[in-house]
Every structure is written in C-alpha cells, then in structure tokens.
PDB file of C-alpha atoms in Angstrom:
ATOM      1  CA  UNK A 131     118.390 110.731 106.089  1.00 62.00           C
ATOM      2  CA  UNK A 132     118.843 107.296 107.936  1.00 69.00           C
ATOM      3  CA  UNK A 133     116.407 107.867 110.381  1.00 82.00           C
ATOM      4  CA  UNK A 134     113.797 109.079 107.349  1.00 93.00           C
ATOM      5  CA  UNK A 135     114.139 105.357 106.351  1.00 93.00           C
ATOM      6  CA  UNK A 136     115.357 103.341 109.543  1.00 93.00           C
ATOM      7  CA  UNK A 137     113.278 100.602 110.882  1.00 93.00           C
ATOM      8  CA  UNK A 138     114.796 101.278 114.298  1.00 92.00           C
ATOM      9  CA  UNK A 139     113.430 105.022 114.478  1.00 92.00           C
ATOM     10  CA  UNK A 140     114.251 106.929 117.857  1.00 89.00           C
ATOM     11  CA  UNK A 141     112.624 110.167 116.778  1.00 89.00           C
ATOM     12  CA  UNK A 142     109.236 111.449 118.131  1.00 88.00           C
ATOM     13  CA  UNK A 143     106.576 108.453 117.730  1.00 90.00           C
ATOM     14  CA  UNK A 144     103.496 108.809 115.856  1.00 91.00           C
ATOM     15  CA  UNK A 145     100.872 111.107 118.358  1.00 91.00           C
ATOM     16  CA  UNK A 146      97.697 110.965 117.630  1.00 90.00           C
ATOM     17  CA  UNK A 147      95.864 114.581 116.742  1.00 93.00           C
ATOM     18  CA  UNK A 148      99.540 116.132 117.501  1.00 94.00           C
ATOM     19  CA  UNK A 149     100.925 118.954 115.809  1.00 96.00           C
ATOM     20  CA  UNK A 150     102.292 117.289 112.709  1.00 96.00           C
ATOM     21  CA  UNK A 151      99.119 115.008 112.943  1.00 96.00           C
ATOM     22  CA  UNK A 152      96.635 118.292 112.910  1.00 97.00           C
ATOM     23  CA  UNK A 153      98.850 119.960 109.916  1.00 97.00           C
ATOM     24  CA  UNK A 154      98.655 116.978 107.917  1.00 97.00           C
ATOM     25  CA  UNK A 155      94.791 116.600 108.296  1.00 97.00           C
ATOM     26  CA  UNK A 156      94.576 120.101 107.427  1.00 97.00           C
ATOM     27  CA  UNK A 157      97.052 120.288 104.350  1.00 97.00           C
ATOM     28  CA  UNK A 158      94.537 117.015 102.914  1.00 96.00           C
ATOM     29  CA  UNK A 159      91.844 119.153 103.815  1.00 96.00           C
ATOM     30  CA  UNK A 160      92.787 122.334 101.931  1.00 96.00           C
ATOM     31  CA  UNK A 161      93.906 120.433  98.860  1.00 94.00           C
ATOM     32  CA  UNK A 162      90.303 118.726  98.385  1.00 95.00           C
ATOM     33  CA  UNK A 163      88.612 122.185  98.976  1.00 94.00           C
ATOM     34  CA  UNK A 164      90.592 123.472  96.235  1.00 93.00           C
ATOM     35  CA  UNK A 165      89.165 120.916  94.146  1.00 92.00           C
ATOM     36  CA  UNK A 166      86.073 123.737  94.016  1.00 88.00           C
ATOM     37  CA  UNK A 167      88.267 126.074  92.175  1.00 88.00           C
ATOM     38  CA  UNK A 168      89.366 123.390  89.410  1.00 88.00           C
ATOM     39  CA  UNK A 169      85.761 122.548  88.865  1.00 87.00           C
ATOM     40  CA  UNK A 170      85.466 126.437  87.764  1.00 82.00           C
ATOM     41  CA  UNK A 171      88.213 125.576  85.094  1.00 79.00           C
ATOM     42  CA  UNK A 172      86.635 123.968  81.954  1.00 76.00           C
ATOM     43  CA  UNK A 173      90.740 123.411  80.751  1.00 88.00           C
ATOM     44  CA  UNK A 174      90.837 120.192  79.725  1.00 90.00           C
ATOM     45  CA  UNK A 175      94.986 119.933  79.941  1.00 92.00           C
ATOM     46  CA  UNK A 176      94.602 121.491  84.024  1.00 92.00           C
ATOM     47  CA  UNK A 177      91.931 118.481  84.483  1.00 93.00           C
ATOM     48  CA  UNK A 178      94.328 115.573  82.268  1.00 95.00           C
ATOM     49  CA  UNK A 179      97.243 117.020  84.433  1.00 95.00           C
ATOM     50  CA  UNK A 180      95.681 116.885  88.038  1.00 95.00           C
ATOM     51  CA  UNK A 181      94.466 113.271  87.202  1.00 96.00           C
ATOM     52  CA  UNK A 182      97.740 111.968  86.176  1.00 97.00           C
ATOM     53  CA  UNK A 183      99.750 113.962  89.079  1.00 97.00           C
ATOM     54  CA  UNK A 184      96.837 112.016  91.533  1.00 97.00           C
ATOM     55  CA  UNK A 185      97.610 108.693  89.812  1.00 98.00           C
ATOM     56  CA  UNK A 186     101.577 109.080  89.985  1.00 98.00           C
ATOM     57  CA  UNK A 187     101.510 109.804  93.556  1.00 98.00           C
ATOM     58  CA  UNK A 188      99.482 106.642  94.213  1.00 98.00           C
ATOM     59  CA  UNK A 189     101.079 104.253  92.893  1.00 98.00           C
ATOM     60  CA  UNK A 190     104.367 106.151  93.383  1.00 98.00           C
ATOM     61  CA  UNK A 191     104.257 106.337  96.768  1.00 98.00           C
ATOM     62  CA  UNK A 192     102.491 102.557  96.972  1.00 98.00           C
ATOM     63  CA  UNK A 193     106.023 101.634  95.505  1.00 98.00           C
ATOM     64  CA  UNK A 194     107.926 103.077  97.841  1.00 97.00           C
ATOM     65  CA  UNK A 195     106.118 101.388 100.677  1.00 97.00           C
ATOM     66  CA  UNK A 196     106.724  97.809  99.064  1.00 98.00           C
ATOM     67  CA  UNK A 197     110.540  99.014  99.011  1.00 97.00           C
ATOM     68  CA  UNK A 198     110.604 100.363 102.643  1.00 97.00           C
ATOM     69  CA  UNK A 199     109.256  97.075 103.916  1.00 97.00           C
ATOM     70  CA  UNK A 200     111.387  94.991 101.374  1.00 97.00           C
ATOM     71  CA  UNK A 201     114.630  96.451 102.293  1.00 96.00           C
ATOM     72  CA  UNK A 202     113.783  96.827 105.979  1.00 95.00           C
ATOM     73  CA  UNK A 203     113.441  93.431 105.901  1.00 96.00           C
ATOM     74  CA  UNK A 204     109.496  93.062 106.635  1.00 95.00           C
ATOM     75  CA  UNK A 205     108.648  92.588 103.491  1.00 97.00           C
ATOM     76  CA  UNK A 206     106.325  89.241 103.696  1.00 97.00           C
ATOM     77  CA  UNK A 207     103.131  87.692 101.832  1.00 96.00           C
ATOM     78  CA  UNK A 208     101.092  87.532 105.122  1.00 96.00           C
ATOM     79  CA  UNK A 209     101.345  91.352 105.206  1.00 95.00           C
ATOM     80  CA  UNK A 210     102.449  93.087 102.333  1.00 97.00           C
ATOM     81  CA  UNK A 211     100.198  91.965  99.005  1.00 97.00           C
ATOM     82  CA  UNK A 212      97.959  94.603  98.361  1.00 95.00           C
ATOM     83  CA  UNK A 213      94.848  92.887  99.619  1.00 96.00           C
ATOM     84  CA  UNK A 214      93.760  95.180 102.667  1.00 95.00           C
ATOM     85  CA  UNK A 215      90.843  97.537 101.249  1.00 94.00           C
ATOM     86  CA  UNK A 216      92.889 100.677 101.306  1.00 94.00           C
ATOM     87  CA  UNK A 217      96.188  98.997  99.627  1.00 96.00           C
ATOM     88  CA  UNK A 218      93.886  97.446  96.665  1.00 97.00           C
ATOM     89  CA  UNK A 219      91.947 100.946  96.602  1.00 97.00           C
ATOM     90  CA  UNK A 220      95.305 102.914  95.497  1.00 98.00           C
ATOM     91  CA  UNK A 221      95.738 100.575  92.617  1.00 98.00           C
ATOM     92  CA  UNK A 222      91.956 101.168  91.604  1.00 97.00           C
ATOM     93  CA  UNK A 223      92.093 104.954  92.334  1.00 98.00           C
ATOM     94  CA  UNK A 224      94.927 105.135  89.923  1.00 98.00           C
ATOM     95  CA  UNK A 225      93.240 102.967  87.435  1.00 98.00           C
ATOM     96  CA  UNK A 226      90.181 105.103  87.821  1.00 98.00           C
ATOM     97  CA  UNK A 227      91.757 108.421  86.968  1.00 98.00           C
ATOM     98  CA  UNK A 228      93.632 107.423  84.197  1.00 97.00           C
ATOM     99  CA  UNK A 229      90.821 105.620  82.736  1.00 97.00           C
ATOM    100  CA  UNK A 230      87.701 108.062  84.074  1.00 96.00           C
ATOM    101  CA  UNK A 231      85.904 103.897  84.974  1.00 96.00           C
ATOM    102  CA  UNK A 232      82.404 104.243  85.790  1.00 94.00           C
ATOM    103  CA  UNK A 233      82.833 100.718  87.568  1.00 94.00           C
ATOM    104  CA  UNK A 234      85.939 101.942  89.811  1.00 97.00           C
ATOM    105  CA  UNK A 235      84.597 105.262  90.974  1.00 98.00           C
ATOM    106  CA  UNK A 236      81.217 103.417  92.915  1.00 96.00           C
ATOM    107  CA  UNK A 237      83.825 101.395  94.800  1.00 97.00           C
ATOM    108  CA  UNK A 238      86.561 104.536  95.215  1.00 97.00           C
ATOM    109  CA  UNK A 239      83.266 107.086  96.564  1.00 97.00           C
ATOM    110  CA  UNK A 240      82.048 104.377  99.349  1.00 97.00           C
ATOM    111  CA  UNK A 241      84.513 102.548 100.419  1.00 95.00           C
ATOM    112  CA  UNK A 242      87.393 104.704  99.714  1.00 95.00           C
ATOM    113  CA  UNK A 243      86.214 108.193 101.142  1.00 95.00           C
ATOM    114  CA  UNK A 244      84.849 105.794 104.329  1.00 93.00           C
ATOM    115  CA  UNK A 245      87.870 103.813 104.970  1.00 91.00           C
ATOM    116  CA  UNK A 246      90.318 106.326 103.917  1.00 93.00           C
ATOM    117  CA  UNK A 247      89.004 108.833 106.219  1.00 93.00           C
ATOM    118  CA  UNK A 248      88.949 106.634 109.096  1.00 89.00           C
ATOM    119  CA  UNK A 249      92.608 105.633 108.062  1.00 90.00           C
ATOM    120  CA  UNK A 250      93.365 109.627 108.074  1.00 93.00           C
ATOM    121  CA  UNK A 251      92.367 110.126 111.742  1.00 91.00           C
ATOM    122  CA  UNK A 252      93.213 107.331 112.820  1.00 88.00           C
ATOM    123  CA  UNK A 253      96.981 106.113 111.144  1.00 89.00           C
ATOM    124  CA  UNK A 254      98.394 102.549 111.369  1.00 87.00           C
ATOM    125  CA  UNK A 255     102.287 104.729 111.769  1.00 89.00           C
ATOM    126  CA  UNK A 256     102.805 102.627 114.849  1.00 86.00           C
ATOM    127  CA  UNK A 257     106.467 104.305 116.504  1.00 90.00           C
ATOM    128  CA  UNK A 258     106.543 106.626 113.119  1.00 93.00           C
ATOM    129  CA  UNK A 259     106.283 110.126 113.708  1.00 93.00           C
ATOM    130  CA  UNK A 260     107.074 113.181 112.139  1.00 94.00           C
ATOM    131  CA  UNK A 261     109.883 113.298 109.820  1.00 94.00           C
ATOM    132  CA  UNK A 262     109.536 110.023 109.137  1.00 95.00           C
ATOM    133  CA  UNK A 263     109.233 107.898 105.926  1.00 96.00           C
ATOM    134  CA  UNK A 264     105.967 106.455 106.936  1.00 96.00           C
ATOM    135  CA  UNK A 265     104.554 109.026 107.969  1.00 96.00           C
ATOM    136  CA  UNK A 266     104.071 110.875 105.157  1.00 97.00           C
ATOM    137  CA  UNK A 267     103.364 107.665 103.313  1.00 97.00           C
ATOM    138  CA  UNK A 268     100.344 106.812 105.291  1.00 96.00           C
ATOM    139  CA  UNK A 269      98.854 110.663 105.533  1.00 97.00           C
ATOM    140  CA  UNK A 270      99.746 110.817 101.425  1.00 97.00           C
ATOM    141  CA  UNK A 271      98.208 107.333 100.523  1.00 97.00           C
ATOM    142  CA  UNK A 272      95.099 107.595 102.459  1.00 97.00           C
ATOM    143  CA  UNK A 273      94.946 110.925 101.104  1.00 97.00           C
ATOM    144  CA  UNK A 274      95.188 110.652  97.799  1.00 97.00           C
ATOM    145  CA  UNK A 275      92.581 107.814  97.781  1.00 98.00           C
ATOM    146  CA  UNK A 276      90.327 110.577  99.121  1.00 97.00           C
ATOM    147  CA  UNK A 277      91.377 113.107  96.777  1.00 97.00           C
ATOM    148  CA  UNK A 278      90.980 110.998  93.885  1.00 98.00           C
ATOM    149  CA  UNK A 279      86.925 109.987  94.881  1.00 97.00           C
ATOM    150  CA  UNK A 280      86.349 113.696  95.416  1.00 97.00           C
ATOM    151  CA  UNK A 281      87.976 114.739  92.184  1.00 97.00           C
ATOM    152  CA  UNK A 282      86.003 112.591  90.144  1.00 97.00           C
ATOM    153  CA  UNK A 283      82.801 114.101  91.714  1.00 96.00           C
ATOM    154  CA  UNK A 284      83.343 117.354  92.108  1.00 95.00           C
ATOM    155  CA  UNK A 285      85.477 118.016  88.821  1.00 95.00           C
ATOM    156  CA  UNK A 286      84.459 115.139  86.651  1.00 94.00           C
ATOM    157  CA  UNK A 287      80.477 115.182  87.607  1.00 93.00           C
ATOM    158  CA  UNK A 288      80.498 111.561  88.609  1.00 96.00           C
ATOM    159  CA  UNK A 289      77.653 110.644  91.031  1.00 95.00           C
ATOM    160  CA  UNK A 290      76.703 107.235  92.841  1.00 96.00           C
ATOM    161  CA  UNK A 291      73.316 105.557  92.492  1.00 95.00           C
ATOM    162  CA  UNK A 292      71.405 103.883  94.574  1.00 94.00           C
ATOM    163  CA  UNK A 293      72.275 100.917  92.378  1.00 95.00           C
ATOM    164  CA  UNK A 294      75.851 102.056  93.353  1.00 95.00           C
ATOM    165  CA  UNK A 295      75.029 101.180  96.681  1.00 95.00           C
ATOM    166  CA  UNK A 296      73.669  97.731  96.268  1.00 94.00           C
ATOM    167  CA  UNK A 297      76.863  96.571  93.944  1.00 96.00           C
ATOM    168  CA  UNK A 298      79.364  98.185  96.253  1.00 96.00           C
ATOM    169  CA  UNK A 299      77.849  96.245  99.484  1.00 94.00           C
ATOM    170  CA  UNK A 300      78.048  92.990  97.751  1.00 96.00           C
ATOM    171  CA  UNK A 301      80.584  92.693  95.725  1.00 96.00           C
ATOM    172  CA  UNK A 302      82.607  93.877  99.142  1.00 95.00           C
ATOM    173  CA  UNK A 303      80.923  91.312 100.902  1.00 95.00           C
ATOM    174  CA  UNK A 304      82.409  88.960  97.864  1.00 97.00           C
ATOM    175  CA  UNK A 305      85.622  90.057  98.170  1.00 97.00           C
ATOM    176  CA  UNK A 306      85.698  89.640 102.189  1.00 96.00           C
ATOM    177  CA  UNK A 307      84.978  85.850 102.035  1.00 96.00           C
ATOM    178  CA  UNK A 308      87.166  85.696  99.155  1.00 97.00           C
ATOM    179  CA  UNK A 309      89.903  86.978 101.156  1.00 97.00           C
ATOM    180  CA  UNK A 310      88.695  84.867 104.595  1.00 96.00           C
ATOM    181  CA  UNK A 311      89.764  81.921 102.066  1.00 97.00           C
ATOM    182  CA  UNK A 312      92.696  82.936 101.477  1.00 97.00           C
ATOM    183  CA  UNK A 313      94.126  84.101 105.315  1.00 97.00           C
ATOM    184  CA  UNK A 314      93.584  80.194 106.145  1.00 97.00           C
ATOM    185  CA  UNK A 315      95.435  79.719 103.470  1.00 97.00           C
ATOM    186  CA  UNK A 316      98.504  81.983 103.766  1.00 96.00           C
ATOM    187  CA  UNK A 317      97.728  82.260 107.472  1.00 96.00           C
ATOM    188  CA  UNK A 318      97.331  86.309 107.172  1.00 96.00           C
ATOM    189  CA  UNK A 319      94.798  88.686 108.548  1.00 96.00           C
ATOM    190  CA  UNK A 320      94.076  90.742 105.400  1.00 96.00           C
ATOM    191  CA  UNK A 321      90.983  93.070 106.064  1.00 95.00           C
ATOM    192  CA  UNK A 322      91.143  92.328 109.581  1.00 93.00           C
ATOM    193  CA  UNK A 323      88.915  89.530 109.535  1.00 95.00           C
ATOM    194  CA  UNK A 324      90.262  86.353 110.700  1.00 95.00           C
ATOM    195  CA  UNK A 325      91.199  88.138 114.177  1.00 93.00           C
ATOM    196  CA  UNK A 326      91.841  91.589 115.146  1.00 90.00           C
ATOM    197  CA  UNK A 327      94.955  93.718 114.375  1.00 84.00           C
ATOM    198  CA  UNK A 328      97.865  92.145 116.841  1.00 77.00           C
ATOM    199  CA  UNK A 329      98.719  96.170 117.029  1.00 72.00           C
ATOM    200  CA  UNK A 330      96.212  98.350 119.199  1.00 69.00           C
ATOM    201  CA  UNK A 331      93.616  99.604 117.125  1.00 74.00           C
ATOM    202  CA  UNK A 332      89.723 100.886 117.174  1.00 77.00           C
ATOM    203  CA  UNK A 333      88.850  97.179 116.746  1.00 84.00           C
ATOM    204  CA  UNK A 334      90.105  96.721 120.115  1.00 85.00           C
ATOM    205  CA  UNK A 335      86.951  98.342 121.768  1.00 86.00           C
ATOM    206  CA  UNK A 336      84.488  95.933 119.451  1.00 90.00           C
ATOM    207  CA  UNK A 337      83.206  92.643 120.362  1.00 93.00           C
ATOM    208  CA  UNK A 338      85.648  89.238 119.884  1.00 93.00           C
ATOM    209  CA  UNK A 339      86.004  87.453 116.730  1.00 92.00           C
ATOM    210  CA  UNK A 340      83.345  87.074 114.647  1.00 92.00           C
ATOM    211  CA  UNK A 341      81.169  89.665 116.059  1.00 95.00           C
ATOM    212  CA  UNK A 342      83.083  92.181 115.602  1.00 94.00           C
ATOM    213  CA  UNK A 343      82.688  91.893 112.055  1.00 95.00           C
ATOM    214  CA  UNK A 344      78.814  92.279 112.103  1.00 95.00           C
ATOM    215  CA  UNK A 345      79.763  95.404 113.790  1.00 94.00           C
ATOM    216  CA  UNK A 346      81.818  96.797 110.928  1.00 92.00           C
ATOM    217  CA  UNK A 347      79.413  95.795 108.365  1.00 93.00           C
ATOM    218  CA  UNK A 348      77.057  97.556 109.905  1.00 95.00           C
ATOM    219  CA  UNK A 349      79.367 100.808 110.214  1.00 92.00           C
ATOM    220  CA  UNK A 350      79.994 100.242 106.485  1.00 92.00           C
ATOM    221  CA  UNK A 351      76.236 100.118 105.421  1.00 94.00           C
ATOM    222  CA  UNK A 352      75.738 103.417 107.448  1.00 95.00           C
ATOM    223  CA  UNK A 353      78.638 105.151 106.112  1.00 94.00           C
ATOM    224  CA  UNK A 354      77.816 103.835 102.514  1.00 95.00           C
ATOM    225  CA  UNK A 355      74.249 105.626 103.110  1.00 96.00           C
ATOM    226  CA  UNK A 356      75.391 108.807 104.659  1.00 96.00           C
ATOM    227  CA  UNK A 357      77.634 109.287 101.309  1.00 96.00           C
ATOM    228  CA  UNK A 358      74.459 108.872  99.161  1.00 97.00           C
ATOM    229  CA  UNK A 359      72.311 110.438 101.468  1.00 96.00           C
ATOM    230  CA  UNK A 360      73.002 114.357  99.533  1.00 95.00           C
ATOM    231  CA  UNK A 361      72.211 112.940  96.107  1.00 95.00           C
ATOM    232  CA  UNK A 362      69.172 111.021  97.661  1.00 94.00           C
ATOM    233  CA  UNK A 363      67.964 113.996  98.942  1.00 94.00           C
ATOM    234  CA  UNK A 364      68.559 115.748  95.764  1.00 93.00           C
ATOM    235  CA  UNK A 365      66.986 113.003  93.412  1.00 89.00           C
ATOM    236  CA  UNK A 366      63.931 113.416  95.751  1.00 90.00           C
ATOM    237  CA  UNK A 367      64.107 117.170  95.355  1.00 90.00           C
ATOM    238  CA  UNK A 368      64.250 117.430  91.788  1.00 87.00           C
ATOM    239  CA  UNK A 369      61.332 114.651  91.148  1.00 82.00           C
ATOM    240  CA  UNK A 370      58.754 116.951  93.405  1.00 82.00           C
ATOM    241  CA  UNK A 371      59.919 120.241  90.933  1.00 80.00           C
ATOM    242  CA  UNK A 372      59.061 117.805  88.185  1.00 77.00           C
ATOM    243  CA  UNK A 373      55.569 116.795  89.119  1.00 76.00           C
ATOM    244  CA  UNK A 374      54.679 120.449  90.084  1.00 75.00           C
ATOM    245  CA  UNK A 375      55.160 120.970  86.719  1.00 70.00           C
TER     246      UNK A 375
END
C-alpha cells in the first residue's frame, strides 16, 4: 500500500503501449462500446444511475489527485488549479451529466473526446506504472471524460452543430489568452502555452515557442471537424432525401 501512494515509487515505470498500458486502453474501450447496449434500454433509473456513477468517479477521483499531490507535498498553484483543459473538463463533464447542459456537452464532444484521447495514448504518469496510484488516476480521468461525451450522444441523443463548432473554437481561443494572462501572473504553464512541458512530451517534436501553438490550433480545428464530420455527412444526407421528395 505505500508504494500505491509513494512519491518515491521504485516499481515498474510508466511504459508506453505496455501490457498494463494496452489493457487499460482496452478496458476504456469496451466500457464505451457497451454504451450501445444501454442505448437499447429506454429505463430511465439504468440511464439516472450510469450518469451519476460517471459523475462520482470524476470528481471522485479529481479529489483524490488534489490529495495525492497535497500530501506528497507537490501540491502548488503553478500546477495544481484545475485550469489545464482536461482538469477543468472533469468538473464540466460532471456538471454536464448531472445537469444533461446543452452548453457543456459542445465543449465535452470536441475538446474532451480530442484531448482526452490524446491524453489516453499518450499519459502524463511520468515514473508511475502499474500498480500505481496515478496510474489508474490518469487512465480513469481521461477516461471518464470520454465516457461521459459518448454517453450523452449515444444514450442521451445529443448531437453537435455546426454552430457547435464555431462557439467551441472561440470561446477556447478565449479561454487560452485568458489563461496566457494569468501564467505571467502566477508564473505557471497552464495549457502548455507560455513554453512547453519541462517533462518530455509530443510538444517536444513541434516548433519553439509561439509556433508551436499555431500548430496545435490547427490540430484542434481538424480534430474539431473530423468529430462533426459523421453528422455533416448525415445532415447532407437527409436534406437530398428531402428534396427528392
């Protein structure tokens, strides 16, 4: 049990698309596939429950982060306030299922099935391998911020718009210069985009500061089009049937 918590872990590190790294990807993956079978379940009570199990482990497992880092000592306000897009994404997701928000789900469907996903291949569990804590915190977060956009669509019948789209792009691009403002202010790095990660990272192989941002808006735009490309398609489809007729 001390080296499920310790700072100092000596276990196996973190390997990336190991064993324990492969399982993981596939439990998250099973899971969201059985998301088909709920939608075959009109049971209001299965639906209530699987929203409010979703929304517990969030914020939940969110908590137990803060603690980890608080009582390992690493607990500080240049890292740790939930401003990084997947850390402020749990807190929406929850809000979102408990609530069924419109508003929430645009932002939870773009940005959190994109940046979760990436997050899910690619974990920031630095030395932390399987068994420990933070490794099953970073699969389950990251995870259930997946879950929780895919839930809503497939179960719930929530769909983006192409209106979706727009709002998502710049109310994100809001929020980033928001949060530029504040990392000269508290000397942080929140989203990445005052310099890159001091850990290695996929950021690594971009160009220097501030290019490398223009890079990952544009990776954002595409990803935030490939996620609306099936209803596109489908909007298209179903206006053709209706002018045949």
């Amino acid at each position: 049990m001390d080296q499920f918590f310790s700072k100092n872990y000596t276990g196996e590190p973190f390997e990336l698309f190991g064993t324990a790294h492969l399982i993981a990807l596939g439990i998250v993956l099973l899971l969201n596939l059985a998301l088909l079978l709920v939608r075959r379940n009109p049971s209001p009570r299965l639906r209530l429950t699987i929203r409010y199990t979703l929304a517990t482990i969030l914020v939940v497992n969110e908590i137990g982060w803060h603690l980890w880092n608080y009582f390992t000592g690493q607990w500080t306000l240049q890292t740790m306030l939930p401003l990084h897009l997947c850390s402020i994404l749990v807190w929406l997701s929850a809000y979102m299922l408990i609530t069924k928000s419109d508003a929430i789900y645009e932002f939870a469907y773009f940005l959190g099935i994109a940046g979760a996903i990436q997050a899910l291949l690619t974990p920031d569990a630095g030395i932390y391998g399987f068994p420990h804590f933070r490794f099953f915190q970073v699969i389950l977060s990251h995870g259930a911020i997946v879950t929780a956009a895919i839930y809503m669509t497939v179960v719930e019948g929530y769909r983006p718009y192409w209106r979706s789209v727009r709002r998502v792009l710049v109310w994100g691009n809001l929020y980033m210069l928001a949060i530029l403002a504040l990392n000269s202010v508290l000397g942080s790095n929140y989203l990445f985009i005052s310099r890159k990660p001091d850990t290695p990272s996929l950021i690594d192989l971009l160009p220097p500061w501030p290019w490398y941002i223009l890079v990952i808006e544009a990776i954002a735009l595409v990803m935030c089009l490939l996620l609306y490309l099936p209803y596109a398609l489908r909007d298209r489809r179903q206006a053709a049937v209706v002018e045949q007729q």
